[in-house]
Amino acid sequence: MLGTGAALMALGAGISVGCCAVGAGIGVGMTGSAASGVIAERPDKFGMAIVFTAVPQTQGIYGLLIAILILQAGGFFSGSASEIPIPVGLVAIGAGIATGLAGFSAIGQGIAAASGIANASEKPEIFGKGIVFSSICETQAIYGLLISVLILSLTGVLSGDYSVEMPVAIGVVGAGFAVGLAGFSGIGQGITSAGAISAVAHDPNSLGRSLVFAAMSETFAIFGLLIAILILFGLGLFQVS
Amino acid sequence: MFFPEPMNKAIIGIHYLQFESCIAALHEAGIIEITDIREKIEETGDLTRNNPDPVTLSRLIATQVHIGQIRDKMLPFAQEKKGIITSLLSPGKKTPLPANPGLIPQTCALAEDFIHDTKDFLNLYQDYQSTLDRIEELTQAIETLTLLLKQDINPDYLVSSRFSDIIAGTIQSEDLSFFQELIQSKIQSGLITATSEEGEKTLVVVCAGAHEHEALQGLLRPPLFQRIVPQKDLSGKPSRLLPEKREELALTITRKEEQYEHLSFMVKARLPEVQALYEELSLQRARMEMTRRSGITRDVIFIEGFFPEKNRRLLNAILQRHAGDQYLIRILDPEKTDTIPVQYNNPKWLKPFEFLTTMYAPPRYNEIDPTPFIAPVFLLFFGLMLGDAGYGLVLLVIGTLLYRGIGQQNRSVGDMCIVLIGCAIASIICGIMEGGWFGDILPRFFGITPPLVLLDPMRSPILFFQLALIIGIIHINLGLVLGLWQNYRKKMVRLAIRDQGIWFIIQPAAAILLIQFFGWRSIPSWMAFLAGIMLLFSIGILLLGKGPMAFFDLTGFLGDWLSYVRILALALATGGIAMAINLLAGMIAAIHPLLFIPAIIFLVLGQTFNLVIQALGGVIHSLRLHYIEFFGKFYSGGGKLFHPFKAERIYTTLPQDDELSC
């Protein structure tokens, strides 16, 4: 019979892949819309448009990855998911929240990539810079993925060790929320990056200053990451080597 | 290698009699970027604007345009039908013709003779176009006659005369009753004389008195009514005309094919020559247009420009060879307003990586060229991020095939292929160390434990996480050292301390305090105290230099460092997704033996998708780590690339012993 722990683990996997899919879907949708507009006028820009459209997809892949890791750790693929303690399920929810919520940064990435497509179709020389500005919004998702992997790995869940205690399990959900919600700063960063791409297309010398503005929103993601790491440390998950 | 080529600015004066041959030689050598001297003309009274001879220039342009038109007419008959993959992997070898450089009148005369000799081609081309027109006419006539065949109406009858209008057309069959009611209600003299159903469409012929011409025209419009407009020379019953027209069409198509073959044969023999002539005329025109940038005194024509210091002897040798003693060259100090062009100064093996720097921004003159640092680290990052030997092998095969195909014809593509091959080799090496062979395909399906595995990110993510952070801190500090070195060379000591030097105090001090805070090691209290003082001192300097913005420097540094964790994230993503694809393929195959082939197809498609997405991610994120985290420490770029006045020959080549060749 399926236990509550297994159900919670499934919930964690669902949060991870579902939220990331929403974020990546919206992001790719915005980029795809800009791409369609551009190639209607300039069919030769199809390759460039495809690269930009692929940029916000990565969050979806991160969500899928964590979901797979959770399901594998829970033995869902081998049909042995029934014997899972509740704290392990909570750990999976924490990991799912970290990557899932941070996956909403793909919306910001979509905004930036759409601007990249529009500008690079007019000025091909800013393609590289457009890609850079679009990809900086992915940092939030990477922080989320990092915390998810740390949660799964440091609690031992990833390697099949189910001995994690309930207070620790509840604590890692907090770490997941810290980095996951901070990941929404990626939307702000995407808005700044979209403007920055236009600014750099207008004046290539403004690259450095535009990067500073674009990086400011990332500060809040670093706050979230820092707090998440401190939570994991406070829970005694970092072993002294 | 670490800085762009040293550049010289020079003014060169050449006697006007030797100017054309000197410029032609400099054009072929491609060693000097010629700037516009006209701004100097106002300062120096003797120097006047030099303009090309208008008669020669117009003759040259007219000949070039004429040859260009012939080339454009020939090109459609020379195109081989190739798929995209074939044209990438085996684009066909182009053999350039020996160039026939000469003075402009000679080249023009040669081209005019060629135009005269191509009259037979142009006549046949004209016939071919007429044949195409006739085929179109016949196709339209057959279409009309086929529509009228059911009622066998002579197209001649479908005319507007003094007393009546007779109009034929098609409507949707379902609209027939509506159409009949419409005509009866709106046109008093209207009569639908014939209808015949042809599937979804129905042929109708409408007759009406001429006094209702306007009203009838208003009703018989698309989308309800598609009018049949017969061709002028179409006269007779469709049942008689149709076989005749079909036979004529068949004969005309045969004639077209014969003409096409004949034209293709002629083009095969003459296209290389016409392309060579067009190239030669274009180069001649570029040289004539260039003279607008020069100034002239009574006997001497002056040009000004930049050339790499390493080409100084070559420049002198060319001028000596073509002008004897009738030239002068003076090296000038660049003015403040001058933008000195930059030329990369890298060994041959590094050149393919230069486009990675250029994609961000070329270095400014006297700024460090980051290409030697990008090349190895980019490959390392890509290798670690993709981390799959199987994917690496696939990329190696693709890169090698592309390099041997289209890479041989296009230098930029060739450079990208070399970078791709480098990335593939890095992926193979890192993939072996990470144990990735199309994910976990070896242990899952063949029971083989991957050999030589040192660090599997799926099994030891924490160790990989630490490795990523170690690589990150080394990379960031390399950037800081380069920035320090650059500022020291420019004698900007204050900037060197504030932007780079201070971080060499902050980093160890923060590390000591963090170790003490987390309790990883026991730190003597005096050391912790000293670290605290050093940290406060450094932050104070930062605040003094940058004000409140210094806060973002601190968070930015932390963010830059943590950003390298993406190496782990992408390595995990490659392995994880590949593992999921293998798992699902295994599950499909396990359902029923008949599903084995669909499982294989799913496996191949899934792995291909993962390879494309992860390779793209590897490139983008390796670049990001360079452009943001690494360049942010020392590099701003924004230089203008050196664009020499250079003859780009594709269809012709100069003999090595030619006077113009160097």
Short mmCIF file of C-alpha atoms in Angstrom, two decimals, chain A residues 50-51 54-55 57-58 61-62 64-65 68-69 72 77 125 127-129 131-132 135-139 142-143 145-146 149-150 153-154 158 205 207 211-212 216 218-219 222-223 225-226 229-230 233 238-241, chain B residues 358-361 444 458 461-462 465 517-521 549 551-552 555-556 558-560 562-563 565-566 568-570 572-573 575-577 579-580 583 587 609 613-614 616-617 620-621 623-624 627-629 636 638:
data_model
loop_
_atom_site.label_atom_id
_atom_site.label_comp_id
_atom_site.label_asym_id
_atom_site.label_seq_id
_atom_site.Cartn_x
_atom_site.Cartn_y
_atom_site.Cartn_z
CA ILE A 50 15.59 29.16 -32.66
CA VAL A 51 18.65 29.74 -30.44
CA ALA A 54 15.74 27.57 -26.72
CA VAL A 55 17.16 29.75 -23.94
CA GLN A 57 13.57 26.06 -22.11
CA THR A 58 16.32 25.07 -19.71
CA ILE A 61 14.72 20.66 -18.15
CA TYR A 62 15.89 21.48 -14.62
CA LEU A 64 12.26 17.51 -15.14
CA LEU A 65 15.70 16.57 -13.85
CA ILE A 68 13.38 12.33 -12.13
CA LEU A 69 15.94 12.38 -9.30
CA GLN A 72 14.38 7.58 -8.75
CA PHE A 77 10.74 3.48 -11.39
CA GLU A 125 26.30 41.87 -34.34
CA PHE A 127 23.49 38.33 -31.17
CA GLY A 128 26.18 37.30 -28.66
CA LYS A 129 25.35 40.10 -26.26
CA ILE A 131 22.37 35.69 -25.60
CA VAL A 132 24.42 36.84 -22.62
CA SER A 135 21.14 33.79 -20.08
CA ILE A 136 21.93 35.86 -16.99
CA CYS A 137 18.28 35.46 -15.93
CA GLU A 138 18.91 31.72 -15.64
CA THR A 139 21.09 32.17 -12.56
CA ILE A 142 20.57 27.38 -11.30
CA TYR A 143 20.52 28.43 -7.65
CA LEU A 145 18.63 23.48 -8.93
CA LEU A 146 21.73 23.70 -6.75
CA VAL A 149 20.54 18.77 -5.39
CA LEU A 150 22.13 19.79 -2.06
CA SER A 153 22.22 14.80 -1.55
CA LEU A 154 23.01 16.10 1.96
CA LEU A 158 19.48 10.74 -3.28
CA ASN A 205 29.62 50.96 -25.38
CA LEU A 207 27.37 47.03 -22.32
CA LEU A 211 25.23 44.57 -17.15
CA VAL A 212 25.46 46.33 -13.77
CA MET A 216 21.17 44.28 -9.56
CA GLU A 218 20.25 39.10 -9.00
CA THR A 219 21.21 40.43 -5.57
CA ILE A 222 21.78 35.70 -3.84
CA PHE A 223 20.00 36.65 -0.59
CA LEU A 225 20.57 31.37 -1.88
CA LEU A 226 22.55 32.58 1.10
CA ILE A 229 22.63 27.57 2.47
CA LEU A 230 22.56 28.93 6.03
CA PHE A 233 24.12 24.55 7.52
CA PHE A 238 27.11 20.28 5.92
CA GLN A 239 29.60 17.79 7.21
CA VAL A 240 33.05 18.98 8.29
CA SER A 241 35.64 17.39 6.05
CA THR B 358 34.78 39.23 -31.27
CA MET B 359 31.23 38.07 -30.47
CA TYR B 360 31.49 40.01 -27.19
CA ALA B 361 33.60 42.90 -28.49
CA ARG B 444 21.69 -0.07 -18.01
CA MET B 458 25.04 12.02 -10.43
CA PRO B 461 27.18 15.99 -6.64
CA ILE B 462 28.78 17.57 -3.57
CA PHE B 465 29.91 21.20 -6.53
CA PHE B 517 31.94 30.91 11.57
CA PHE B 518 31.08 27.45 10.25
CA GLY B 519 33.61 25.81 12.56
CA TRP B 520 35.32 23.82 9.80
CA ARG B 521 38.77 24.44 11.33
CA MET B 549 27.54 50.92 -5.10
CA PHE B 551 27.65 46.91 -1.75
CA PHE B 552 26.80 45.52 -5.18
CA THR B 555 27.16 40.70 -3.60
CA GLY B 556 28.28 40.65 -7.21
CA LEU B 558 29.62 36.28 -4.34
CA GLY B 559 27.12 35.90 -7.16
CA ASP B 560 29.90 35.56 -9.74
CA LEU B 562 28.32 30.88 -7.06
CA SER B 563 27.45 31.26 -10.72
CA VAL B 565 27.83 26.10 -9.91
CA ARG B 566 26.02 26.04 -13.23
CA LEU B 568 27.36 21.13 -11.91
CA ALA B 569 23.79 22.00 -12.88
CA LEU B 570 24.39 21.43 -16.57
CA LEU B 572 23.59 16.91 -13.91
CA ALA B 573 21.03 17.95 -16.50
CA GLY B 575 23.27 12.91 -17.32
CA GLY B 576 19.82 13.09 -15.73
CA ILE B 577 17.84 13.66 -18.91
CA MET B 579 19.20 8.59 -17.95
CA ALA B 580 15.45 9.35 -18.08
CA LEU B 583 14.82 4.46 -18.61
CA MET B 587 10.21 0.56 -20.13
CA PHE B 609 17.20 16.01 -28.58
CA ILE B 613 19.75 21.04 -26.10
CA GLN B 614 22.68 20.28 -23.80
CA LEU B 616 23.54 24.51 -26.93
CA GLY B 617 23.37 25.01 -23.17
CA ILE B 620 25.74 29.48 -23.98
CA HIS B 621 26.72 28.96 -20.36
CA LEU B 623 30.23 31.92 -22.91
CA ARG B 624 28.24 33.48 -20.09
CA TYR B 627 31.48 37.28 -20.70
CA ILE B 628 30.06 38.15 -17.29
CA GLU B 629 32.07 36.55 -14.53
CA SER B 636 35.75 45.99 -21.56
CA GLY B 638 34.97 47.98 -27.83
#
